[in-house]
Amino acid sequence: MITEEDRFRDHLKKKGLKFTSERKLILKEVFSSHKHFDVEELFGRLRKKDRAISRATIYRTLPLLIESGLIREALRCRDRFYYEHVFGHPHHDHLLCIGCGKVIEFRDERLEKLQNEVCKKYGFELIEHRLGIKGYCKKCQKKISKST
Amino acid sequence: MITEEDRFRDHLKKKGLKFTSERKLILKEVFSSHKHFDVEELFGRLRKKDRAISRATIYRTLPLLIESGLIREALRCRDRFYYEHVFGHPHHDHLLCIGCGKVIEFRDERLEKLQNEVCKKYGFELIEHRLGIKGYCKKCQKKISKST
DNA sequence: TCTGCGGTTGCAATTCAGTCTCAATTACAA
DNA sequence: TTGTAATTGAGACTGAATTGCAACCGCAGA
């Protein structure tokens, strides 16, 4: 079974890059939880460990993880990118609640198919897509209707 | 017939804000072309007119145009927001070419419907959505196959 | 038309995420 | 073990976006 570390090592080797202890720690931390994360949060989590890692290194490592197909930019919200795992987690899209920030993941085969159709129609080669739906979750709808 | 200016004036009035000459010029410039634009470009275009307008004012005005439902952030690319008209232009999604930056707009009713279905399923109230598909346009596919 | 209030402007200073520089360090292949 | 090219962290830097402030001005009421 291939692990995320195998995958990362492979990618680095192919590019003639090194598997350093910093990259290993970042990889480990990224895959220690399945939640969406941003750079600041990751930096904070890493700082708490025995070995702090500089922001610069994190900013340099994330693109490598993306190239390796391990993570991707999932959504943008309040001017920040949030990343999520790709490795071991099937593709999905997001419902993002404007009220409470809650993120609901969903997958709909029909949407995927339709997107492929659209691309075919325009002779476009699909590399990746991102669908973000913003609105209000159930709870926040109730809150709003109460307050008015 | 309601013009974009009417709409903007209305919105400003509702918020107790003024319809200044600067805001008028920005509005006019924004609606002088249907292409996507970013702040720098808009600033450049305005600077060429008789009357230059500061970046700060542009940054302060764009949110007002968005609130008015006249424009929206359409896509983000190379760390910049690109805006597009909403007023007078039916909703659509984007194909963005990674190779040349070309943007193709498309609209697919079935996609819209499916999204509504998904929202219903999760009890989610849809406010807006953004679907961005990244890949390679026809031309760039040819370029790539030639160079390899 | 005139006046005054409060919103608005431009400028320059500031913020802040993200990038870059560079000297010291380290992975790794031979 | 060694040579070398990649990598690191710290802090300087960048550039988009925001803010504080004094001068300015739209506009409703007189």
mmCIF file of C-alpha atoms (C1' of nucleotides) in Angstrom:
data_model
loop_
_atom_site.group_PDB
_atom_site.id
_atom_site.type_symbol
_atom_site.label_atom_id
_atom_site.label_comp_id
_atom_site.label_asym_id
_atom_site.label_seq_id
_atom_site.Cartn_x
_atom_site.Cartn_y
_atom_site.Cartn_z
ATOM 1 C CA MET A 1 0.000 0.000 0.000
ATOM 2 C CA ILE A 2 1.308 3.397 -0.975
ATOM 3 C CA THR A 3 1.391 5.995 1.784
ATOM 4 C CA GLU A 4 1.398 9.742 1.404
ATOM 5 C CA GLU A 5 5.059 9.707 2.332
ATOM 6 C CA ASP A 6 5.861 7.293 -0.508
ATOM 7 C CA ARG A 7 4.027 9.521 -2.881
ATOM 8 C CA PHE A 8 5.808 12.638 -1.686
ATOM 9 C CA ARG A 9 9.252 10.972 -1.765
ATOM 10 C CA ASP A 10 8.592 9.798 -5.305
ATOM 11 C CA HIS A 11 7.606 13.228 -6.477
ATOM 12 C CA LEU A 12 10.625 14.853 -4.863
ATOM 13 C CA LYS A 13 12.974 12.288 -6.318
ATOM 14 C CA LYS A 14 11.545 12.831 -9.787
ATOM 15 C CA LYS A 15 12.270 16.525 -9.445
ATOM 16 C CA GLY A 16 15.705 16.016 -7.948
ATOM 17 C CA LEU A 17 14.593 17.460 -4.626
ATOM 18 C CA LYS A 18 15.361 16.292 -1.144
ATOM 19 C CA PHE A 19 13.141 14.709 1.430
ATOM 20 C CA THR A 20 14.188 16.869 4.364
ATOM 21 C CA SER A 21 13.092 16.563 7.953
ATOM 22 C CA GLU A 22 11.162 19.831 7.592
ATOM 23 C CA ARG A 23 9.202 18.507 4.623
ATOM 24 C CA LYS A 24 8.550 15.316 6.487
ATOM 25 C CA LEU A 25 7.202 17.173 9.505
ATOM 26 C CA ILE A 26 4.950 19.360 7.372
ATOM 27 C CA LEU A 27 3.620 16.333 5.513
ATOM 28 C CA LYS A 28 2.972 14.544 8.792
ATOM 29 C CA GLU A 29 1.175 17.507 10.292
ATOM 30 C CA VAL A 30 -0.924 18.064 7.183
ATOM 31 C CA PHE A 31 -2.095 14.477 7.212
ATOM 32 C CA SER A 32 -2.637 14.313 10.955
ATOM 33 C CA SER A 33 -6.173 15.641 10.545
ATOM 34 C CA HIS A 34 -8.684 15.548 7.750
ATOM 35 C CA LYS A 35 -9.980 19.063 8.270
ATOM 36 C CA HIS A 36 -9.435 21.964 5.904
ATOM 37 C CA PHE A 37 -6.496 24.087 6.973
ATOM 38 C CA ASP A 38 -4.727 27.288 6.029
ATOM 39 C CA VAL A 39 -1.092 28.319 6.293
ATOM 40 C CA GLU A 40 -1.413 30.232 9.544
ATOM 41 C CA GLU A 41 -3.123 27.341 11.240
ATOM 42 C CA LEU A 42 -0.560 24.855 9.998
ATOM 43 C CA PHE A 43 2.224 27.176 11.087
ATOM 44 C CA GLY A 44 0.658 27.432 14.527
ATOM 45 C CA ARG A 45 0.302 23.684 14.855
ATOM 46 C CA LEU A 46 3.892 23.102 13.816
ATOM 47 C CA ARG A 47 5.231 25.741 16.161
ATOM 48 C CA LYS A 48 3.837 23.815 19.093
ATOM 49 C CA LYS A 49 5.951 20.797 18.243
ATOM 50 C CA ASP A 50 9.518 20.280 19.444
ATOM 51 C CA ARG A 51 10.752 21.640 16.170
ATOM 52 C CA ALA A 52 9.442 24.923 14.810
ATOM 53 C CA ILE A 53 9.387 25.404 11.066
ATOM 54 C CA SER A 54 9.479 28.777 9.393
ATOM 55 C CA ARG A 55 6.602 30.192 7.423
ATOM 56 C CA ALA A 56 8.839 30.396 4.361
ATOM 57 C CA THR A 57 9.408 26.665 4.406
ATOM 58 C CA ILE A 58 5.709 25.999 4.701
ATOM 59 C CA TYR A 59 4.981 28.311 1.794
ATOM 60 C CA ARG A 60 7.662 26.502 -0.180
ATOM 61 C CA THR A 61 6.427 23.043 0.720
ATOM 62 C CA LEU A 62 2.710 23.386 0.072
ATOM 63 C CA PRO A 63 3.133 23.757 -3.715
ATOM 64 C CA LEU A 64 5.192 20.575 -3.661
ATOM 65 C CA LEU A 65 2.415 18.753 -1.872
ATOM 66 C CA ILE A 66 -0.042 20.064 -4.441
ATOM 67 C CA GLU A 67 2.171 18.973 -7.343
ATOM 68 C CA SER A 68 2.408 15.552 -5.760
ATOM 69 C CA GLY A 69 -1.348 15.325 -5.884
ATOM 70 C CA LEU A 70 -1.542 15.029 -2.128
ATOM 71 C CA ILE A 71 -3.499 18.167 -1.343
ATOM 72 C CA ARG A 72 -5.253 20.965 -3.186
ATOM 73 C CA GLU A 73 -6.567 24.441 -2.611
ATOM 74 C CA ALA A 74 -10.119 23.691 -1.637
ATOM 75 C CA LEU A 75 -11.680 27.039 -1.013
ATOM 76 C CA ARG A 76 -11.063 30.678 -0.474
ATOM 77 C CA CYS A 77 -12.746 32.509 2.276
ATOM 78 C CA ARG A 78 -11.948 35.731 4.065
ATOM 79 C CA ASP A 79 -8.941 36.223 1.782
ATOM 80 C CA ARG A 80 -7.239 33.001 2.642
ATOM 81 C CA PHE A 81 -6.761 29.728 0.885
ATOM 82 C CA TYR A 82 -7.863 26.624 2.658
ATOM 83 C CA TYR A 83 -6.302 23.354 1.675
ATOM 84 C CA GLU A 84 -7.617 19.821 1.854
ATOM 85 C CA HIS A 85 -6.375 16.293 1.264
ATOM 86 C CA VAL A 86 -6.679 14.794 -2.160
ATOM 87 C CA PHE A 87 -4.714 11.670 -1.362
ATOM 88 C CA GLY A 88 -7.112 9.132 0.125
ATOM 89 C CA HIS A 89 -10.079 11.453 -0.250
ATOM 90 C CA PRO A 90 -12.288 11.309 -3.311
ATOM 91 C CA HIS A 91 -13.060 14.547 -5.092
ATOM 92 C CA HIS A 92 -15.976 16.555 -3.785
ATOM 93 C CA ASP A 93 -17.365 20.065 -3.820
ATOM 94 C CA HIS A 94 -18.332 22.454 -1.051
ATOM 95 C CA LEU A 95 -21.270 24.220 0.476
ATOM 96 C CA LEU A 96 -19.968 27.119 2.526
ATOM 97 C CA CYS A 97 -22.196 28.775 5.115
ATOM 98 C CA ILE A 98 -21.874 32.558 5.124
ATOM 99 C CA GLY A 99 -23.373 32.653 8.593
ATOM 100 C CA CYS A 100 -21.205 30.321 10.638
ATOM 101 C CA GLY A 101 -18.432 29.309 8.264
ATOM 102 C CA LYS A 102 -19.486 25.676 8.316
ATOM 103 C CA VAL A 103 -18.321 23.654 5.322
ATOM 104 C CA ILE A 104 -20.383 20.786 3.928
ATOM 105 C CA GLU A 105 -18.692 18.453 1.483
ATOM 106 C CA PHE A 106 -20.713 16.691 -1.164
ATOM 107 C CA ARG A 107 -20.175 14.699 -4.273
ATOM 108 C CA ASP A 108 -22.585 14.410 -7.167
ATOM 109 C CA GLU A 109 -21.675 12.187 -10.084
ATOM 110 C CA ARG A 110 -24.102 14.001 -12.362
ATOM 111 C CA LEU A 111 -22.328 17.299 -11.750
ATOM 112 C CA GLU A 112 -19.013 15.718 -12.623
ATOM 113 C CA LYS A 113 -20.422 14.285 -15.816
ATOM 114 C CA LEU A 114 -21.987 17.552 -16.855
ATOM 115 C CA GLN A 115 -18.712 19.367 -16.362
ATOM 116 C CA ASN A 116 -16.967 16.887 -18.599
ATOM 117 C CA GLU A 117 -19.643 17.444 -21.196
ATOM 118 C CA VAL A 118 -19.202 21.196 -21.050
ATOM 119 C CA CYS A 119 -15.450 20.822 -21.482
ATOM 120 C CA LYS A 120 -15.892 18.511 -24.411
ATOM 121 C CA LYS A 121 -18.213 21.012 -26.021
ATOM 122 C CA TYR A 122 -15.528 23.708 -25.885
ATOM 123 C CA GLY A 123 -12.612 21.404 -26.717
ATOM 124 C CA PHE A 124 -11.269 22.150 -23.278
ATOM 125 C CA GLU A 125 -9.013 19.738 -21.444
ATOM 126 C CA LEU A 126 -10.137 19.642 -17.835
ATOM 127 C CA ILE A 127 -7.360 19.617 -15.271
ATOM 128 C CA GLU A 128 -9.294 20.507 -12.172
ATOM 129 C CA HIS A 129 -12.394 22.280 -11.101
ATOM 130 C CA ARG A 130 -13.740 23.927 -8.049
ATOM 131 C CA LEU A 131 -17.386 24.460 -7.259
ATOM 132 C CA GLY A 132 -18.177 26.535 -4.226
ATOM 133 C CA ILE A 133 -21.728 27.237 -3.214
ATOM 134 C CA LYS A 134 -22.228 29.985 -0.672
ATOM 135 C CA GLY A 135 -25.407 30.397 1.303
ATOM 136 C CA TYR A 136 -26.919 29.631 4.682
ATOM 137 C CA CYS A 137 -27.004 26.291 6.452
ATOM 138 C CA LYS A 138 -30.143 25.076 8.213
ATOM 139 C CA LYS A 139 -29.141 26.443 11.609
ATOM 140 C CA CYS A 140 -28.277 29.863 10.287
ATOM 141 C CA GLN A 141 -31.543 30.083 8.375
ATOM 142 C CA LYS A 142 -33.401 29.535 11.624
ATOM 143 C CA LYS A 143 -31.335 32.162 13.425
ATOM 144 C CA ILE A 144 -32.089 34.687 10.720
ATOM 145 C CA SER A 145 -35.814 34.030 10.618
ATOM 146 C CA LYS A 146 -35.955 34.362 14.406
ATOM 147 C CA SER A 147 -34.140 37.670 14.479
ATOM 148 C CA THR A 148 -36.405 39.345 11.932
ATOM 149 C CA MET B 1 -35.898 50.795 -18.371
ATOM 150 C CA ILE B 2 -33.597 50.743 -15.373
ATOM 151 C CA THR B 3 -29.973 51.565 -16.054
ATOM 152 C CA GLU B 4 -26.961 50.606 -13.995
ATOM 153 C CA GLU B 5 -26.805 54.186 -12.804
ATOM 154 C CA ASP B 6 -30.373 54.044 -11.500
ATOM 155 C CA ARG B 7 -29.566 50.882 -9.675
ATOM 156 C CA PHE B 8 -26.425 52.356 -8.145
ATOM 157 C CA ARG B 9 -28.144 55.605 -7.132
ATOM 158 C CA ASP B 10 -30.915 53.597 -5.490
ATOM 159 C CA HIS B 11 -28.517 51.515 -3.524
ATOM 160 C CA LEU B 12 -26.532 54.531 -2.384
ATOM 161 C CA LYS B 13 -29.642 56.376 -1.359
ATOM 162 C CA LYS B 14 -30.855 53.407 0.653
ATOM 163 C CA LYS B 15 -27.585 53.436 2.554
ATOM 164 C CA GLY B 16 -27.532 57.205 2.954
ATOM 165 C CA LEU B 17 -24.510 57.526 0.699
ATOM 166 C CA LYS B 18 -23.811 60.030 -2.005
ATOM 167 C CA PHE B 19 -23.620 59.656 -5.737
ATOM 168 C CA THR B 20 -20.368 61.506 -6.261
ATOM 169 C CA SER B 21 -18.676 62.316 -9.522
ATOM 170 C CA GLU B 22 -15.924 59.810 -8.677
ATOM 171 C CA ARG B 23 -18.427 57.025 -8.164
ATOM 172 C CA LYS B 24 -20.140 57.994 -11.360
ATOM 173 C CA LEU B 25 -16.907 57.851 -13.321
ATOM 174 C CA ILE B 26 -15.973 54.489 -11.863
ATOM 175 C CA LEU B 27 -19.405 53.088 -12.659
ATOM 176 C CA LYS B 28 -19.201 54.423 -16.183
ATOM 177 C CA GLU B 29 -15.768 52.990 -16.768
ATOM 178 C CA VAL B 30 -16.717 49.614 -15.334
ATOM 179 C CA PHE B 31 -19.682 49.370 -17.655
ATOM 180 C CA SER B 32 -17.876 50.703 -20.699
ATOM 181 C CA SER B 33 -16.660 47.208 -21.568
ATOM 182 C CA HIS B 34 -17.973 43.742 -20.885
ATOM 183 C CA LYS B 35 -14.608 42.139 -20.217
ATOM 184 C CA HIS B 36 -13.415 40.929 -16.860
ATOM 185 C CA PHE B 37 -11.274 43.509 -15.138
ATOM 186 C CA ASP B 38 -9.130 43.929 -12.058
ATOM 187 C CA VAL B 39 -8.408 46.954 -9.911
ATOM 188 C CA GLU B 40 -5.078 47.835 -11.510
ATOM 189 C CA GLU B 41 -6.557 47.751 -14.958
ATOM 190 C CA LEU B 42 -9.516 49.861 -13.945
ATOM 191 C CA PHE B 43 -7.173 52.305 -12.227
ATOM 192 C CA GLY B 44 -5.101 52.528 -15.384
ATOM 193 C CA ARG B 45 -8.097 53.136 -17.580
ATOM 194 C CA LEU B 46 -9.403 55.859 -15.272
ATOM 195 C CA ARG B 47 -6.035 57.552 -15.034
ATOM 196 C CA LYS B 48 -6.077 58.135 -18.748
ATOM 197 C CA LYS B 49 -9.253 60.189 -18.490
ATOM 198 C CA ASP B 50 -9.297 63.908 -17.776
ATOM 199 C CA ARG B 51 -9.935 63.159 -14.178
ATOM 200 C CA ALA B 52 -7.732 60.676 -12.306
ATOM 201 C CA ILE B 53 -9.218 58.784 -9.402
ATOM 202 C CA SER B 54 -7.206 57.339 -6.562
ATOM 203 C CA ARG B 55 -6.808 53.665 -5.973
ATOM 204 C CA ALA B 56 -8.336 54.069 -2.513
ATOM 205 C CA THR B 57 -11.549 55.373 -3.969
ATOM 206 C CA ILE B 58 -11.715 52.489 -6.382
ATOM 207 C CA TYR B 59 -11.182 50.019 -3.581
ATOM 208 C CA ARG B 60 -13.916 51.770 -1.633
ATOM 209 C CA THR B 61 -16.322 51.851 -4.537
ATOM 210 C CA LEU B 62 -16.112 48.284 -5.814
ATOM 211 C CA PRO B 63 -17.765 46.795 -2.717
ATOM 212 C CA LEU B 64 -20.607 49.252 -3.232
ATOM 213 C CA LEU B 65 -21.037 48.067 -6.801
ATOM 214 C CA ILE B 66 -21.068 44.498 -5.578
ATOM 215 C CA GLU B 67 -23.653 45.258 -2.898
ATOM 216 C CA SER B 68 -25.781 46.908 -5.542
ATOM 217 C CA GLY B 69 -25.769 43.665 -7.466
ATOM 218 C CA LEU B 70 -24.067 45.335 -10.410
ATOM 219 C CA ILE B 71 -20.830 43.367 -10.472
ATOM 220 C CA ARG B 72 -19.272 40.410 -8.698
ATOM 221 C CA GLU B 73 -15.915 38.839 -8.105
ATOM 222 C CA ALA B 74 -15.759 36.411 -10.972
ATOM 223 C CA LEU B 75 -12.444 34.720 -10.560
ATOM 224 C CA ARG B 76 -9.123 34.826 -8.871
ATOM 225 C CA CYS B 77 -6.005 34.274 -10.813
ATOM 226 C CA ARG B 78 -2.386 35.154 -10.185
ATOM 227 C CA ASP B 79 -3.363 36.588 -6.802
ATOM 228 C CA ARG B 80 -5.803 39.085 -8.111
ATOM 229 C CA PHE B 81 -9.540 39.327 -8.166
ATOM 230 C CA TYR B 82 -11.198 39.794 -11.494
ATOM 231 C CA TYR B 83 -14.632 41.325 -11.582
ATOM 232 C CA GLU B 84 -17.456 41.008 -14.055
ATOM 233 C CA HIS B 85 -20.863 42.529 -14.695
ATOM 234 C CA VAL B 86 -23.893 40.953 -13.120
ATOM 235 C CA PHE B 87 -26.303 43.676 -14.183
ATOM 236 C CA GLY B 88 -27.480 42.920 -17.690
ATOM 237 C CA HIS B 89 -25.477 39.717 -17.897
ATOM 238 C CA PRO B 90 -27.057 36.417 -16.994
ATOM 239 C CA HIS B 91 -25.204 34.172 -14.596
ATOM 240 C CA HIS B 92 -22.572 31.917 -16.077
ATOM 241 C CA ASP B 93 -19.533 29.892 -15.091
ATOM 242 C CA HIS B 94 -15.938 29.904 -16.328
ATOM 243 C CA LEU B 95 -13.412 27.776 -18.095
ATOM 244 C CA LEU B 96 -9.974 29.201 -17.349
ATOM 245 C CA CYS B 97 -7.010 28.208 -19.487
ATOM 246 C CA ILE B 98 -3.885 27.564 -17.445
ATOM 247 C CA GLY B 99 -1.765 28.027 -20.555
ATOM 248 C CA CYS B 100 -2.800 31.396 -21.916
ATOM 249 C CA GLY B 101 -5.166 32.797 -19.338
ATOM 250 C CA LYS B 102 -8.089 32.787 -21.724
ATOM 251 C CA VAL B 103 -11.496 32.782 -20.078
ATOM 252 C CA ILE B 104 -14.467 31.047 -21.648
ATOM 253 C CA GLU B 105 -17.883 31.791 -20.235
ATOM 254 C CA PHE B 106 -20.621 29.219 -20.400
ATOM 255 C CA ARG B 107 -24.024 28.593 -18.996
ATOM 256 C CA ASP B 108 -25.651 25.238 -18.508
ATOM 257 C CA GLU B 109 -29.170 25.072 -17.153
ATOM 258 C CA ARG B 110 -28.704 21.494 -16.055
ATOM 259 C CA LEU B 111 -25.780 22.481 -13.862
ATOM 260 C CA GLU B 112 -27.855 25.189 -12.239
ATOM 261 C CA LYS B 113 -30.677 22.778 -11.558
ATOM 262 C CA LEU B 114 -28.387 20.159 -10.095
ATOM 263 C CA GLN B 115 -26.899 22.698 -7.754
ATOM 264 C CA ASN B 116 -30.326 23.641 -6.523
ATOM 265 C CA GLU B 117 -31.064 19.979 -5.935
ATOM 266 C CA VAL B 118 -27.896 19.523 -3.932
ATOM 267 C CA CYS B 119 -28.750 22.523 -1.800
ATOM 268 C CA LYS B 120 -32.247 21.257 -1.180
ATOM 269 C CA LYS B 121 -30.843 17.911 -0.128
ATOM 270 C CA TYR B 122 -28.728 19.583 2.568
ATOM 271 C CA GLY B 123 -31.343 22.148 3.585
ATOM 272 C CA PHE B 124 -28.966 24.813 2.358
ATOM 273 C CA GLU B 125 -30.160 28.196 1.157
ATOM 274 C CA LEU B 126 -28.177 29.067 -1.949
ATOM 275 C CA ILE B 127 -27.011 32.661 -2.179
ATOM 276 C CA GLU B 128 -24.388 32.388 -4.869
ATOM 277 C CA HIS B 129 -22.087 29.868 -6.400
ATOM 278 C CA ARG B 130 -18.924 29.878 -8.373
ATOM 279 C CA LEU B 131 -17.747 27.102 -10.632
ATOM 280 C CA GLY B 132 -14.287 27.454 -12.067
ATOM 281 C CA ILE B 133 -12.866 24.837 -14.353
ATOM 282 C CA LYS B 134 -9.142 25.008 -14.995
ATOM 283 C CA GLY B 135 -7.460 23.247 -17.867
ATOM 284 C CA TYR B 136 -6.141 23.844 -21.351
ATOM 285 C CA CYS B 137 -7.938 25.447 -24.248
ATOM 286 C CA LYS B 138 -7.733 23.994 -27.748
ATOM 287 C CA LYS B 139 -4.820 26.167 -28.823
ATOM 288 C CA CYS B 140 -2.765 25.431 -25.749
ATOM 289 C CA GLN B 141 -3.372 21.692 -26.113
ATOM 290 C CA LYS B 142 -1.883 21.879 -29.603
ATOM 291 C CA LYS B 143 1.109 23.869 -28.393
ATOM 292 C CA ILE B 144 1.800 21.295 -25.713
ATOM 293 C CA SER B 145 1.524 18.298 -28.009
ATOM 294 C CA LYS B 146 3.877 19.991 -30.475
ATOM 295 C CA SER B 147 6.542 20.751 -27.891
ATOM 296 C CA THR B 148 6.748 17.179 -26.598
ATOM 297 C "C1'" DT C 1 -29.787 80.029 -4.069
ATOM 298 C "C1'" DC C 2 -27.417 79.427 0.252
ATOM 299 C "C1'" DT C 3 -25.901 76.740 4.248
ATOM 300 C "C1'" DG C 4 -24.321 73.110 7.075
ATOM 301 C "C1'" DC C 5 -23.949 68.391 8.098
ATOM 302 C "C1'" DG C 6 -22.078 64.273 7.273
ATOM 303 C "C1'" DG C 7 -20.383 61.480 3.794
ATOM 304 C "C1'" DT C 8 -16.203 61.436 0.538
ATOM 305 C "C1'" DT C 9 -11.796 62.158 -1.372
ATOM 306 C "C1'" DG C 10 -6.669 61.823 -2.094
ATOM 307 C "C1'" DC C 11 -2.620 61.146 -0.010
ATOM 308 C "C1'" DA C 12 0.500 58.922 2.578
ATOM 309 C "C1'" DA C 13 1.151 55.736 6.068
ATOM 310 C "C1'" DT C 14 0.072 51.165 7.319
ATOM 311 C "C1'" DT C 15 -1.075 46.281 7.188
ATOM 312 C "C1'" DC C 16 -0.316 41.759 6.038
ATOM 313 C "C1'" DA C 17 0.016 37.592 3.260
ATOM 314 C "C1'" DG C 18 3.305 35.841 0.559
ATOM 315 C "C1'" DT C 19 8.081 35.969 -1.662
ATOM 316 C "C1'" DC C 20 12.890 36.578 -1.822
ATOM 317 C "C1'" DT C 21 17.891 36.880 -0.326
ATOM 318 C "C1'" DC C 22 21.720 34.893 1.523
ATOM 319 C "C1'" DA C 23 24.808 32.602 4.521
ATOM 320 C "C1'" DA C 24 24.797 28.428 6.939
ATOM 321 C "C1'" DT C 25 23.260 23.705 6.741
ATOM 322 C "C1'" DT C 26 22.052 19.125 5.028
ATOM 323 C "C1'" DA C 27 20.501 15.128 2.005
ATOM 324 C "C1'" DC C 28 22.209 11.929 -0.798
ATOM 325 C "C1'" DA C 29 24.768 9.785 -4.552
ATOM 326 C "C1'" DA C 30 29.209 8.382 -5.725
ATOM 327 C "C1'" DT D 1 33.380 10.085 3.697
ATOM 328 C "C1'" DT D 2 32.926 13.727 0.613
ATOM 329 C "C1'" DG D 3 31.329 17.041 -2.863
ATOM 330 C "C1'" DT D 4 27.716 19.506 -4.337
ATOM 331 C "C1'" DA D 5 23.447 21.174 -5.166
ATOM 332 C "C1'" DA D 6 19.270 21.677 -2.727
ATOM 333 C "C1'" DT D 7 17.365 23.599 1.535
ATOM 334 C "C1'" DT D 8 16.745 26.186 5.549
ATOM 335 C "C1'" DG D 9 15.421 30.298 8.721
ATOM 336 C "C1'" DA D 10 15.495 35.065 9.603
ATOM 337 C "C1'" DG D 11 14.426 39.073 8.211
ATOM 338 C "C1'" DA D 12 14.026 42.234 4.412
ATOM 339 C "C1'" DC D 13 10.992 43.051 0.854
ATOM 340 C "C1'" DT D 14 6.785 43.285 -2.291
ATOM 341 C "C1'" DG D 15 2.496 44.634 -3.690
ATOM 342 C "C1'" DA D 16 -2.401 44.467 -3.015
ATOM 343 C "C1'" DA D 17 -5.586 46.286 -0.017
ATOM 344 C "C1'" DT D 18 -6.952 49.274 4.036
ATOM 345 C "C1'" DT D 19 -6.959 53.200 7.009
ATOM 346 C "C1'" DG D 20 -6.452 57.958 9.288
ATOM 347 C "C1'" DC D 21 -6.916 62.479 8.430
ATOM 348 C "C1'" DA D 22 -7.654 67.125 6.732
ATOM 349 C "C1'" DA D 23 -9.749 69.286 2.950
ATOM 350 C "C1'" DC D 24 -13.698 68.852 0.087
ATOM 351 C "C1'" DC D 25 -18.398 68.408 -1.637
ATOM 352 C "C1'" DG D 26 -23.305 66.395 -2.453
ATOM 353 C "C1'" DC D 27 -27.613 67.348 -1.179
ATOM 354 C "C1'" DA D 28 -31.664 68.233 1.788
ATOM 355 C "C1'" DG D 29 -33.764 71.851 4.122
ATOM 356 C "C1'" DA D 30 -34.131 76.913 4.822
#
